[in-house]
Amino acid sequence: MRVLLVEDDEPVAESLRRGLKRYGFEVEWVTTGEAALTHEGPYDVVLLDLGLPDTDGLDVCKALRGRGDVPIIVISARSDETDRVVGLELGADDYVSKPFGVREVIARIRAVMRRTQARTPAAGAPATGPDRYGTRLTIDRKAARVRFDGEEVALAPKEYDLLAFLTEEPGALMSREQIMEAVWDANWFGPTKTLDVHVAALRRKLAGAITIEAVRGVGFRLEIAKDETVKGEDSGAS
Ligand code: CA
């Protein structure tokens, strides 16, 4: 997935760029509104800072929206509610306030992509329903609720965060460092024993719905359990 990052603050842009790349995104970085509007693309989503040196980010948002329906996520230091409302009215799809973690931005990108994909006529799926994983597990990311065979599963907050992270890309091998950074702290340097404890809890609580394989020396890989009565419905996770 290609991201157009419009951000004049170098440290913010650099860490975002590095973080996004680590998760497999391609990042085109520009620092002005003009560069954003003259960028030829193609890109799949725009991360747009509002405080730009040459133009107001809201004008850039409006201009981009006037051209097409590429998803736009506004990022801003202004936590002002007015900006948020105006941004969304001008056609932004979502909004993140600084400071934010890379993981939060990625979650927003994925959510926005899911919504915009559901908007296209071919996809009939409801835009905001829970995500299905196989036949037994659903995760309602908006409400942070997990159901297993229809029953709500009580998860500790970090257990939920870990599950939400690992299910973003079932089958992908995630390193301990990636997981620690995404779920616990952006600057984690230390023992990762707590990760094993949380993995064990998820395995126990969701046995039969998912498996979490430990890959020695690397990290973990979550897989959705195969059900005998496969209904041919994919989770649609991208
Ligand atoms: Ca700025």
PDB file of N, CA and C and ligand atoms in Angstrom, residues 6-9 49-53 75 77 98, ligand 1:
ATOM      1  N   VAL A   6       2.137  13.903   4.083  1.00  0.00           N
ATOM      2  CA  VAL A   6       2.321  15.348   3.940  1.00  0.00           C
ATOM      3  C   VAL A   6       2.582  15.911   5.323  1.00  0.00           C
ATOM      4  N   GLU A   7       3.848  16.186   5.611  1.00  0.00           N
ATOM      5  CA  GLU A   7       4.234  16.572   6.972  1.00  0.00           C
ATOM      6  C   GLU A   7       5.539  17.348   6.915  1.00  0.00           C
ATOM      7  N   ASP A   8       5.550  18.559   7.455  1.00  0.00           N
ATOM      8  CA  ASP A   8       6.772  19.369   7.389  1.00  0.00           C
ATOM      9  C   ASP A   8       7.703  19.134   8.576  1.00  0.00           C
ATOM     10  N   ASP A   9       7.190  18.518   9.617  1.00  0.00           N
ATOM     11  CA  ASP A   9       8.008  18.280  10.803  1.00  0.00           C
ATOM     12  C   ASP A   9       8.850  17.018  10.575  1.00  0.00           C
ATOM     13  N   ASP A  49      -0.863  16.430   7.439  1.00  0.00           N
ATOM     14  CA  ASP A  49      -0.687  17.345   8.571  1.00  0.00           C
ATOM     15  C   ASP A  49      -1.426  18.644   8.252  1.00  0.00           C
ATOM     16  N   LEU A  50      -2.034  19.237   9.268  1.00  0.00           N
ATOM     17  CA  LEU A  50      -2.765  20.488   9.005  1.00  0.00           C
ATOM     18  C   LEU A  50      -1.871  21.716   9.038  1.00  0.00           C
ATOM     19  N   GLY A  51      -0.833  21.668   9.886  1.00  0.00           N
ATOM     20  CA  GLY A  51       0.037  22.839  10.015  1.00  0.00           C
ATOM     21  C   GLY A  51       1.188  22.769   9.029  1.00  0.00           C
ATOM     22  N   LEU A  52       0.961  23.230   7.822  1.00  0.00           N
ATOM     23  CA  LEU A  52       1.999  23.170   6.778  1.00  0.00           C
ATOM     24  C   LEU A  52       2.575  24.565   6.566  1.00  0.00           C
ATOM     25  N   PRO A  53       3.811  24.633   6.064  1.00  0.00           N
ATOM     26  CA  PRO A  53       4.455  25.940   5.946  1.00  0.00           C
ATOM     27  C   PRO A  53       3.827  26.848   4.880  1.00  0.00           C
ATOM     28  N   ILE A  75      -3.636  14.468  10.218  1.00  0.00           N
ATOM     29  CA  ILE A  75      -2.843  14.364  11.438  1.00  0.00           C
ATOM     30  C   ILE A  75      -2.519  15.783  11.874  1.00  0.00           C
ATOM     31  N   ALA A  77      -1.408  18.600  15.299  1.00  0.00           N
ATOM     32  CA  ALA A  77      -1.107  18.938  16.681  1.00  0.00           C
ATOM     33  C   ALA A  77      -2.268  19.714  17.290  1.00  0.00           C
ATOM     34  N   LYS A  98      -1.724  14.574  17.345  1.00  0.00           N
ATOM     35  CA  LYS A  98      -0.372  14.378  17.863  1.00  0.00           C
ATOM     36  C   LYS A  98      -0.399  14.555  19.382  1.00  0.00           C
TER      37      LYS A  98
HETATM   38 CA    CA B   1       3.345  20.762  10.762  1.00  0.00          CA
END
